[in-house]
Amino acid sequence: MRLTTIGTGAAAPDPARVNAGHLVEAGGVRLLLDCGSGVVHRMAGLGLDWPGITHLALTHFHADHTSDLATLMVAWRHGQLPPRSAPLVVVGPPGTRALLDRHAAALWDKLLTPGFPVEVRELEPGGATELGDGVTLSSRKVPHTDESVAYSVERSGRRIVYTGDTAPDAALGPWAAGCDVLLAECSLPAEMAVAGHLTPESVGELAAAARPALLALTHFYPSVERVDVRALVAARFDGPVVIAHDGWSIDIEHE
Ligand SMILES: [Zn+2]
Ligand SMILES: [Zn+2]
């Protein structure tokens, strides 16, 4: 499996970090996790295989995770020759179809009939769905918005966990336990902490509970980059930590 962080920013405009979006390539599956503003153009800039995306999974419905959905669908229809014909599966928590209907009404009436098959799969938190080629996507409810979930992507005994946006949650660490990569949000410094997001301190505690082989941090507001994120995390988690940037990637080898 390969994980690429496409957009490592949050809601603040940042020339180096666009909104949330991450690509997992596993066998024949190309799974885009979230699709916030800037993600589509960033994929082109990074030379990623955006036409080859097979699945899209949304953690929640905030704009910084969803606002490039129509941009991507339009790109598949009008931004390449020939237009896309391959089916697309969109996975998300209950309410995803209604969200897509709203985007269709506001942005592009062909959003759900773009000339290729679009299957919307609403996944109950705690559920799992097969993406094909031995790839399983499972979700877990997290405290952020009513619908928010974290995702786990597994193939051949390897596992990537993505927190999406979340407040500290004592049950999330055990759920992510032993994963190969924990891709975790790290939004704000402790002095600006808000309900619904992690700080370097709380993400360090999460990692201490989950013990991932690698902790990768994302979803940065500019203010959190003014503190020593690495030291604050290291005081709580002694494993390897990456401060991801747009275009960072890692290959996870299979046995
Ligand atoms: Zn967010
Ligand atoms: Zn959010």
PDB file of C-alpha atoms and ligand atoms in Angstrom:
ATOM      1  CA  MET A   1       0.000   0.000   0.000  1.00  0.00           C
ATOM      2  CA  ARG A   2       1.068   3.543  -0.613  1.00  0.00           C
ATOM      3  CA  LEU A   3      -0.233   6.597   1.243  1.00  0.00           C
ATOM      4  CA  THR A   4       0.208  10.093  -0.178  1.00  0.00           C
ATOM      5  CA  THR A   5      -0.865  13.189   1.709  1.00  0.00           C
ATOM      6  CA  ILE A   6      -2.226  15.566  -0.920  1.00  0.00           C
ATOM      7  CA  GLY A   7      -3.632  18.307   1.296  1.00  0.00           C
ATOM      8  CA  THR A   8      -2.259  18.754   4.808  1.00  0.00           C
ATOM      9  CA  GLY A   9      -3.870  22.060   5.697  1.00  0.00           C
ATOM     10  CA  ALA A  10      -7.115  22.893   7.455  1.00  0.00           C
ATOM     11  CA  ALA A  11      -9.553  25.732   6.833  1.00  0.00           C
ATOM     12  CA  ALA A  12      -6.935  28.510   6.752  1.00  0.00           C
ATOM     13  CA  PRO A  13      -5.660  29.520   3.308  1.00  0.00           C
ATOM     14  CA  ASP A  14      -2.039  28.409   3.119  1.00  0.00           C
ATOM     15  CA  PRO A  15       0.127  28.429  -0.002  1.00  0.00           C
ATOM     16  CA  ALA A  16       1.916  25.249   1.069  1.00  0.00           C
ATOM     17  CA  ARG A  17      -0.999  23.282   2.492  1.00  0.00           C
ATOM     18  CA  VAL A  18      -4.330  22.893   0.700  1.00  0.00           C
ATOM     19  CA  ASN A  19      -7.438  21.475   2.388  1.00  0.00           C
ATOM     20  CA  ALA A  20      -7.754  17.832   3.419  1.00  0.00           C
ATOM     21  CA  GLY A  21      -7.233  15.017   0.910  1.00  0.00           C
ATOM     22  CA  HIS A  22      -5.136  11.833   0.943  1.00  0.00           C
ATOM     23  CA  LEU A  23      -4.594   9.046  -1.568  1.00  0.00           C
ATOM     24  CA  VAL A  24      -4.281   5.368  -0.675  1.00  0.00           C
ATOM     25  CA  GLU A  25      -3.114   3.095  -3.476  1.00  0.00           C
ATOM     26  CA  ALA A  26      -3.592  -0.573  -2.651  1.00  0.00           C
ATOM     27  CA  GLY A  27      -3.579  -3.219  -5.369  1.00  0.00           C
ATOM     28  CA  GLY A  28      -5.983  -1.958  -8.017  1.00  0.00           C
ATOM     29  CA  VAL A  29      -7.746   0.365  -5.578  1.00  0.00           C
ATOM     30  CA  ARG A  30      -7.111   4.121  -5.735  1.00  0.00           C
ATOM     31  CA  LEU A  31      -8.911   5.537  -2.718  1.00  0.00           C
ATOM     32  CA  LEU A  32      -9.172   9.277  -2.145  1.00  0.00           C
ATOM     33  CA  LEU A  33      -9.847  10.089   1.515  1.00  0.00           C
ATOM     34  CA  ASP A  34     -11.598  13.485   1.676  1.00  0.00           C
ATOM     35  CA  CYS A  35     -11.623  16.076  -1.092  1.00  0.00           C
ATOM     36  CA  GLY A  36     -11.294  19.610   0.235  1.00  0.00           C
ATOM     37  CA  SER A  37     -10.502  22.771  -1.669  1.00  0.00           C
ATOM     38  CA  GLY A  38      -7.282  22.614  -3.671  1.00  0.00           C
ATOM     39  CA  VAL A  39      -6.970  18.834  -3.596  1.00  0.00           C
ATOM     40  CA  VAL A  40      -7.783  18.301  -7.272  1.00  0.00           C
ATOM     41  CA  HIS A  41      -5.287  20.838  -8.568  1.00  0.00           C
ATOM     42  CA  ARG A  42      -2.695  19.624  -6.070  1.00  0.00           C
ATOM     43  CA  MET A  43      -3.064  16.069  -7.401  1.00  0.00           C
ATOM     44  CA  ALA A  44      -2.244  17.367 -10.871  1.00  0.00           C
ATOM     45  CA  GLY A  45       0.697  19.340  -9.498  1.00  0.00           C
ATOM     46  CA  LEU A  46       2.063  16.267  -7.748  1.00  0.00           C
ATOM     47  CA  GLY A  47       1.627  14.096 -10.838  1.00  0.00           C
ATOM     48  CA  LEU A  48      -0.793  11.776  -9.039  1.00  0.00           C
ATOM     49  CA  ASP A  49      -3.119   9.487 -10.953  1.00  0.00           C
ATOM     50  CA  TRP A  50      -6.343  11.466 -10.392  1.00  0.00           C
ATOM     51  CA  PRO A  51      -8.043   9.905 -13.439  1.00  0.00           C
ATOM     52  CA  GLY A  52      -7.415   6.471 -11.918  1.00  0.00           C
ATOM     53  CA  ILE A  53      -9.210   7.055  -8.623  1.00  0.00           C
ATOM     54  CA  THR A  54     -11.660   4.202  -8.046  1.00  0.00           C
ATOM     55  CA  HIS A  55     -13.112   5.117  -4.633  1.00  0.00           C
ATOM     56  CA  LEU A  56     -13.714   8.257  -2.655  1.00  0.00           C
ATOM     57  CA  ALA A  57     -14.408   8.228   1.090  1.00  0.00           C
ATOM     58  CA  LEU A  58     -15.569  11.201   3.137  1.00  0.00           C
ATOM     59  CA  THR A  59     -14.888  11.453   6.870  1.00  0.00           C
ATOM     60  CA  HIS A  60     -17.444  14.242   7.371  1.00  0.00           C
ATOM     61  CA  PHE A  61     -19.182  17.038   5.548  1.00  0.00           C
ATOM     62  CA  HIS A  62     -17.209  20.170   6.449  1.00  0.00           C
ATOM     63  CA  ALA A  63     -16.202  22.271   3.436  1.00  0.00           C
ATOM     64  CA  ASP A  64     -12.462  21.753   3.961  1.00  0.00           C
ATOM     65  CA  HIS A  65     -13.068  18.011   3.363  1.00  0.00           C
ATOM     66  CA  THR A  66     -15.704  18.120   0.609  1.00  0.00           C
ATOM     67  CA  SER A  67     -15.596  21.328  -1.404  1.00  0.00           C
ATOM     68  CA  ASP A  68     -13.598  19.888  -4.342  1.00  0.00           C
ATOM     69  CA  LEU A  69     -16.043  17.019  -4.954  1.00  0.00           C
ATOM     70  CA  ALA A  70     -17.740  18.723  -7.884  1.00  0.00           C
ATOM     71  CA  THR A  71     -14.378  19.945  -9.204  1.00  0.00           C
ATOM     72  CA  LEU A  72     -13.172  16.349  -9.371  1.00  0.00           C
ATOM     73  CA  MET A  73     -16.345  14.995 -10.958  1.00  0.00           C
ATOM     74  CA  VAL A  74     -16.302  17.750 -13.591  1.00  0.00           C
ATOM     75  CA  ALA A  75     -12.606  17.040 -14.262  1.00  0.00           C
ATOM     76  CA  TRP A  76     -13.410  13.370 -14.911  1.00  0.00           C
ATOM     77  CA  ARG A  77     -16.158  14.350 -17.335  1.00  0.00           C
ATOM     78  CA  HIS A  78     -14.741  17.423 -19.066  1.00  0.00           C
ATOM     79  CA  GLY A  79     -11.082  17.599 -18.044  1.00  0.00           C
ATOM     80  CA  GLN A  80      -9.769  14.532 -19.818  1.00  0.00           C
ATOM     81  CA  LEU A  81     -10.130  12.804 -23.166  1.00  0.00           C
ATOM     82  CA  PRO A  82     -11.794  10.451 -23.470  1.00  0.00           C
ATOM     83  CA  PRO A  83     -14.115  11.255 -20.531  1.00  0.00           C
ATOM     84  CA  ARG A  84     -14.138   8.828 -17.659  1.00  0.00           C
ATOM     85  CA  SER A  85     -16.153   5.660 -18.165  1.00  0.00           C
ATOM     86  CA  ALA A  86     -14.988   3.644 -15.143  1.00  0.00           C
ATOM     87  CA  PRO A  87     -17.377   3.358 -12.213  1.00  0.00           C
ATOM     88  CA  LEU A  88     -16.823   5.331  -9.030  1.00  0.00           C
ATOM     89  CA  VAL A  89     -17.767   4.324  -5.495  1.00  0.00           C
ATOM     90  CA  VAL A  90     -18.350   7.092  -2.965  1.00  0.00           C
ATOM     91  CA  VAL A  91     -18.285   5.942   0.661  1.00  0.00           C
ATOM     92  CA  GLY A  92     -19.325   8.087   3.590  1.00  0.00           C
ATOM     93  CA  PRO A  93     -21.351   8.137   6.771  1.00  0.00           C
ATOM     94  CA  PRO A  94     -25.161   8.271   6.628  1.00  0.00           C
ATOM     95  CA  GLY A  95     -26.114  11.593   5.049  1.00  0.00           C
ATOM     96  CA  THR A  96     -23.548  11.309   2.251  1.00  0.00           C
ATOM     97  CA  ARG A  97     -26.174  10.908  -0.480  1.00  0.00           C
ATOM     98  CA  ALA A  98     -28.024  13.981   0.780  1.00  0.00           C
ATOM     99  CA  LEU A  99     -24.757  15.911   0.803  1.00  0.00           C
ATOM    100  CA  LEU A 100     -24.072  14.910  -2.807  1.00  0.00           C
ATOM    101  CA  ASP A 101     -27.613  15.915  -3.757  1.00  0.00           C
ATOM    102  CA  ARG A 102     -26.973  19.354  -2.250  1.00  0.00           C
ATOM    103  CA  HIS A 103     -23.675  19.694  -4.129  1.00  0.00           C
ATOM    104  CA  ALA A 104     -25.459  18.613  -7.312  1.00  0.00           C
ATOM    105  CA  ALA A 105     -28.193  21.177  -6.801  1.00  0.00           C
ATOM    106  CA  ALA A 106     -25.708  23.954  -6.133  1.00  0.00           C
ATOM    107  CA  LEU A 107     -22.824  23.151  -8.479  1.00  0.00           C
ATOM    108  CA  TRP A 108     -23.505  20.629 -11.221  1.00  0.00           C
ATOM    109  CA  ASP A 109     -26.772  18.859 -11.958  1.00  0.00           C
ATOM    110  CA  LYS A 110     -24.879  15.892 -13.473  1.00  0.00           C
ATOM    111  CA  LEU A 111     -22.868  15.268 -10.311  1.00  0.00           C
ATOM    112  CA  LEU A 112     -24.524  11.895  -9.720  1.00  0.00           C
ATOM    113  CA  THR A 113     -25.043  11.111 -13.431  1.00  0.00           C
ATOM    114  CA  PRO A 114     -21.705  12.275 -14.867  1.00  0.00           C
ATOM    115  CA  GLY A 115     -21.572   9.743 -17.706  1.00  0.00           C
ATOM    116  CA  PHE A 116     -19.996   6.980 -15.612  1.00  0.00           C
ATOM    117  CA  PRO A 117     -21.641   4.890 -12.892  1.00  0.00           C
ATOM    118  CA  VAL A 118     -21.572   6.449  -9.408  1.00  0.00           C
ATOM    119  CA  GLU A 119     -22.412   4.202  -6.485  1.00  0.00           C
ATOM    120  CA  VAL A 120     -23.009   5.916  -3.137  1.00  0.00           C
ATOM    121  CA  ARG A 121     -22.341   3.590  -0.217  1.00  0.00           C
ATOM    122  CA  GLU A 122     -23.419   4.962   3.157  1.00  0.00           C
ATOM    123  CA  LEU A 123     -21.479   3.134   5.834  1.00  0.00           C
ATOM    124  CA  GLU A 124     -22.801   2.986   9.372  1.00  0.00           C
ATOM    125  CA  PRO A 125     -20.085   3.958  11.863  1.00  0.00           C
ATOM    126  CA  GLY A 126     -18.496   0.735  13.068  1.00  0.00           C
ATOM    127  CA  GLY A 127     -19.193  -0.935   9.752  1.00  0.00           C
ATOM    128  CA  ALA A 128     -16.880  -2.146   7.020  1.00  0.00           C
ATOM    129  CA  THR A 129     -17.064  -2.404   3.252  1.00  0.00           C
ATOM    130  CA  GLU A 130     -14.972  -4.255   0.684  1.00  0.00           C
ATOM    131  CA  LEU A 131     -13.405  -2.040  -1.976  1.00  0.00           C
ATOM    132  CA  GLY A 132     -12.094  -4.900  -4.096  1.00  0.00           C
ATOM    133  CA  ASP A 133      -8.641  -6.444  -4.542  1.00  0.00           C
ATOM    134  CA  GLY A 134      -8.599  -7.453  -0.870  1.00  0.00           C
ATOM    135  CA  VAL A 135      -8.964  -3.901   0.429  1.00  0.00           C
ATOM    136  CA  THR A 136     -11.313  -3.344   3.381  1.00  0.00           C
ATOM    137  CA  LEU A 137     -12.440   0.080   4.550  1.00  0.00           C
ATOM    138  CA  SER A 138     -13.905   0.317   8.039  1.00  0.00           C
ATOM    139  CA  SER A 139     -15.091   3.318  10.017  1.00  0.00           C
ATOM    140  CA  ARG A 140     -15.457   4.411  13.572  1.00  0.00           C
ATOM    141  CA  LYS A 141     -17.460   7.323  14.956  1.00  0.00           C
ATOM    142  CA  VAL A 142     -15.335  10.210  16.247  1.00  0.00           C
ATOM    143  CA  PRO A 143     -16.339  13.303  18.226  1.00  0.00           C
ATOM    144  CA  HIS A 144     -16.268  16.225  15.776  1.00  0.00           C
ATOM    145  CA  THR A 145     -19.614  16.623  13.995  1.00  0.00           C
ATOM    146  CA  ASP A 146     -22.605  14.299  14.265  1.00  0.00           C
ATOM    147  CA  GLU A 147     -21.591  12.322  11.182  1.00  0.00           C
ATOM    148  CA  SER A 148     -17.784  12.332  11.621  1.00  0.00           C
ATOM    149  CA  VAL A 149     -15.858   9.089  11.311  1.00  0.00           C
ATOM    150  CA  ALA A 150     -12.275   7.868  11.261  1.00  0.00           C
ATOM    151  CA  TYR A 151     -11.276   5.295   8.660  1.00  0.00           C
ATOM    152  CA  SER A 152      -9.112   2.207   8.630  1.00  0.00           C
ATOM    153  CA  VAL A 153      -7.842   0.871   5.296  1.00  0.00           C
ATOM    154  CA  GLU A 154      -6.547  -2.694   5.382  1.00  0.00           C
ATOM    155  CA  ARG A 155      -4.962  -4.992   2.841  1.00  0.00           C
ATOM    156  CA  SER A 156      -2.936  -8.182   3.379  1.00  0.00           C
ATOM    157  CA  GLY A 157      -2.465  -7.535   7.077  1.00  0.00           C
ATOM    158  CA  ARG A 158      -1.319  -3.942   6.583  1.00  0.00           C
ATOM    159  CA  ARG A 159      -3.347  -1.077   7.941  1.00  0.00           C
ATOM    160  CA  ILE A 160      -3.583   2.686   7.611  1.00  0.00           C
ATOM    161  CA  VAL A 161      -5.791   4.613  10.041  1.00  0.00           C
ATOM    162  CA  TYR A 162      -6.928   8.170   9.265  1.00  0.00           C
ATOM    163  CA  THR A 163      -8.542  10.125  12.084  1.00  0.00           C
ATOM    164  CA  GLY A 164     -10.309  12.676   9.900  1.00  0.00           C
ATOM    165  CA  ASP A 165     -11.179  15.579  12.211  1.00  0.00           C
ATOM    166  CA  THR A 166     -11.646  14.584  15.816  1.00  0.00           C
ATOM    167  CA  ALA A 167     -11.572  15.738  19.392  1.00  0.00           C
ATOM    168  CA  PRO A 168      -9.601  13.653  21.876  1.00  0.00           C
ATOM    169  CA  ASP A 169     -11.335  10.293  22.226  1.00  0.00           C
ATOM    170  CA  ALA A 170     -10.091   7.644  24.636  1.00  0.00           C
ATOM    171  CA  ALA A 171     -11.519   4.836  22.482  1.00  0.00           C
ATOM    172  CA  LEU A 172      -9.798   5.901  19.262  1.00  0.00           C
ATOM    173  CA  GLY A 173      -6.299   4.797  20.313  1.00  0.00           C
ATOM    174  CA  PRO A 174      -7.312   1.202  21.034  1.00  0.00           C
ATOM    175  CA  TRP A 175      -9.250   1.081  17.736  1.00  0.00           C
ATOM    176  CA  ALA A 176      -6.140   2.184  15.840  1.00  0.00           C
ATOM    177  CA  ALA A 177      -3.851  -0.074  17.873  1.00  0.00           C
ATOM    178  CA  GLY A 178      -0.886  -1.496  16.039  1.00  0.00           C
ATOM    179  CA  CYS A 179      -1.617   0.113  12.673  1.00  0.00           C
ATOM    180  CA  ASP A 180       1.256   0.680  10.263  1.00  0.00           C
ATOM    181  CA  VAL A 181       0.511   4.365   9.755  1.00  0.00           C
ATOM    182  CA  LEU A 182      -1.693   6.557  11.912  1.00  0.00           C
ATOM    183  CA  LEU A 183      -2.531   9.663   9.882  1.00  0.00           C
ATOM    184  CA  ALA A 184      -3.794  12.034  12.545  1.00  0.00           C
ATOM    185  CA  GLU A 185      -5.061  15.554  12.567  1.00  0.00           C
ATOM    186  CA  CYS A 186      -3.012  18.079  14.548  1.00  0.00           C
ATOM    187  CA  SER A 187      -5.001  21.256  14.111  1.00  0.00           C
ATOM    188  CA  LEU A 188      -4.128  23.738  16.811  1.00  0.00           C
ATOM    189  CA  PRO A 189      -1.674  24.507  19.608  1.00  0.00           C
ATOM    190  CA  ALA A 190      -2.875  23.907  23.165  1.00  0.00           C
ATOM    191  CA  GLU A 191      -3.302  27.639  23.847  1.00  0.00           C
ATOM    192  CA  MET A 192      -5.785  27.850  20.935  1.00  0.00           C
ATOM    193  CA  ALA A 193      -7.414  24.466  21.503  1.00  0.00           C
ATOM    194  CA  VAL A 194     -11.090  24.205  20.556  1.00  0.00           C
ATOM    195  CA  ALA A 195     -13.578  21.436  21.126  1.00  0.00           C
ATOM    196  CA  GLY A 196     -13.493  19.079  18.172  1.00  0.00           C
ATOM    197  CA  HIS A 197      -9.799  19.052  17.281  1.00  0.00           C
ATOM    198  CA  LEU A 198      -6.484  17.624  18.453  1.00  0.00           C
ATOM    199  CA  THR A 199      -3.407  19.472  19.668  1.00  0.00           C
ATOM    200  CA  PRO A 200       0.208  18.207  19.564  1.00  0.00           C
ATOM    201  CA  GLU A 201      -0.299  17.104  23.174  1.00  0.00           C
ATOM    202  CA  SER A 202      -3.527  15.197  22.567  1.00  0.00           C
ATOM    203  CA  VAL A 203      -2.277  13.633  19.332  1.00  0.00           C
ATOM    204  CA  GLY A 204       0.782  12.463  21.277  1.00  0.00           C
ATOM    205  CA  GLU A 205      -1.513  10.813  23.801  1.00  0.00           C
ATOM    206  CA  LEU A 206      -3.523   9.215  21.008  1.00  0.00           C
ATOM    207  CA  ALA A 207      -0.340   7.786  19.474  1.00  0.00           C
ATOM    208  CA  ALA A 208       0.846   6.534  22.858  1.00  0.00           C
ATOM    209  CA  ALA A 209      -2.361   4.511  23.084  1.00  0.00           C
ATOM    210  CA  ALA A 210      -2.364   3.340  19.452  1.00  0.00           C
ATOM    211  CA  ARG A 211       1.362   2.560  19.114  1.00  0.00           C
ATOM    212  CA  PRO A 212       1.452   2.898  15.307  1.00  0.00           C
ATOM    213  CA  ALA A 213       4.623   1.947  13.454  1.00  0.00           C
ATOM    214  CA  LEU A 214       4.565   5.521  12.152  1.00  0.00           C
ATOM    215  CA  LEU A 215       2.609   8.590  13.214  1.00  0.00           C
ATOM    216  CA  ALA A 216       1.993  11.045  10.369  1.00  0.00           C
ATOM    217  CA  LEU A 217       0.532  14.423  11.269  1.00  0.00           C
ATOM    218  CA  THR A 218      -1.756  16.508   9.056  1.00  0.00           C
ATOM    219  CA  HIS A 219      -4.557  19.147   9.122  1.00  0.00           C
ATOM    220  CA  PHE A 220      -2.371  22.002  10.345  1.00  0.00           C
ATOM    221  CA  TYR A 221      -3.560  25.525  11.005  1.00  0.00           C
ATOM    222  CA  PRO A 222      -0.694  28.032  10.678  1.00  0.00           C
ATOM    223  CA  SER A 223      -0.816  28.661  14.434  1.00  0.00           C
ATOM    224  CA  VAL A 224       0.165  25.095  15.311  1.00  0.00           C
ATOM    225  CA  GLU A 225       3.278  25.404  13.179  1.00  0.00           C
ATOM    226  CA  ARG A 226       4.550  28.120  15.485  1.00  0.00           C
ATOM    227  CA  VAL A 227       4.996  25.633  18.350  1.00  0.00           C
ATOM    228  CA  ASP A 228       7.453  22.735  18.531  1.00  0.00           C
ATOM    229  CA  VAL A 229       5.024  20.033  17.408  1.00  0.00           C
ATOM    230  CA  ARG A 230       7.710  17.383  17.223  1.00  0.00           C
ATOM    231  CA  ALA A 231       8.895  17.915  20.814  1.00  0.00           C
ATOM    232  CA  LEU A 232       5.373  18.107  22.221  1.00  0.00           C
ATOM    233  CA  VAL A 233       4.457  14.820  20.541  1.00  0.00           C
ATOM    234  CA  ALA A 234       7.760  13.153  21.452  1.00  0.00           C
ATOM    235  CA  ALA A 235       7.166  13.905  25.136  1.00  0.00           C
ATOM    236  CA  ARG A 236       4.180  11.531  24.928  1.00  0.00           C
ATOM    237  CA  PHE A 237       4.955   9.104  22.083  1.00  0.00           C
ATOM    238  CA  ASP A 238       8.440   7.701  21.550  1.00  0.00           C
ATOM    239  CA  GLY A 239       7.835   6.189  18.096  1.00  0.00           C
ATOM    240  CA  PRO A 240       8.632   7.712  14.709  1.00  0.00           C
ATOM    241  CA  VAL A 241       6.730  10.853  13.742  1.00  0.00           C
ATOM    242  CA  VAL A 242       6.402  12.570  10.375  1.00  0.00           C
ATOM    243  CA  ILE A 243       5.078  16.080   9.934  1.00  0.00           C
ATOM    244  CA  ALA A 244       3.425  15.469   6.593  1.00  0.00           C
ATOM    245  CA  HIS A 245       3.411  17.999   3.785  1.00  0.00           C
ATOM    246  CA  ASP A 246       1.437  18.141   0.546  1.00  0.00           C
ATOM    247  CA  GLY A 247       3.054  15.405  -1.538  1.00  0.00           C
ATOM    248  CA  TRP A 248       4.579  13.362   1.288  1.00  0.00           C
ATOM    249  CA  SER A 249       4.184   9.622   0.681  1.00  0.00           C
ATOM    250  CA  ILE A 250       5.125   6.297   2.180  1.00  0.00           C
ATOM    251  CA  ASP A 251       5.113   2.753   0.861  1.00  0.00           C
ATOM    252  CA  ILE A 252       3.956   0.098   3.280  1.00  0.00           C
ATOM    253  CA  GLU A 253       5.458  -3.205   2.265  1.00  0.00           C
ATOM    254  CA  HIS A 254       3.480  -6.412   2.371  1.00  0.00           C
ATOM    255  CA  GLU A 255       4.979  -9.555   3.839  1.00  0.00           C
TER     256      GLU A 255
HETATM  257 ZN    ZN B   1     -11.089  19.840   8.719  1.00  0.00          ZN
HETATM  258 ZN    ZN B   2     -14.164  19.299  10.293  1.00  0.00          ZN
END
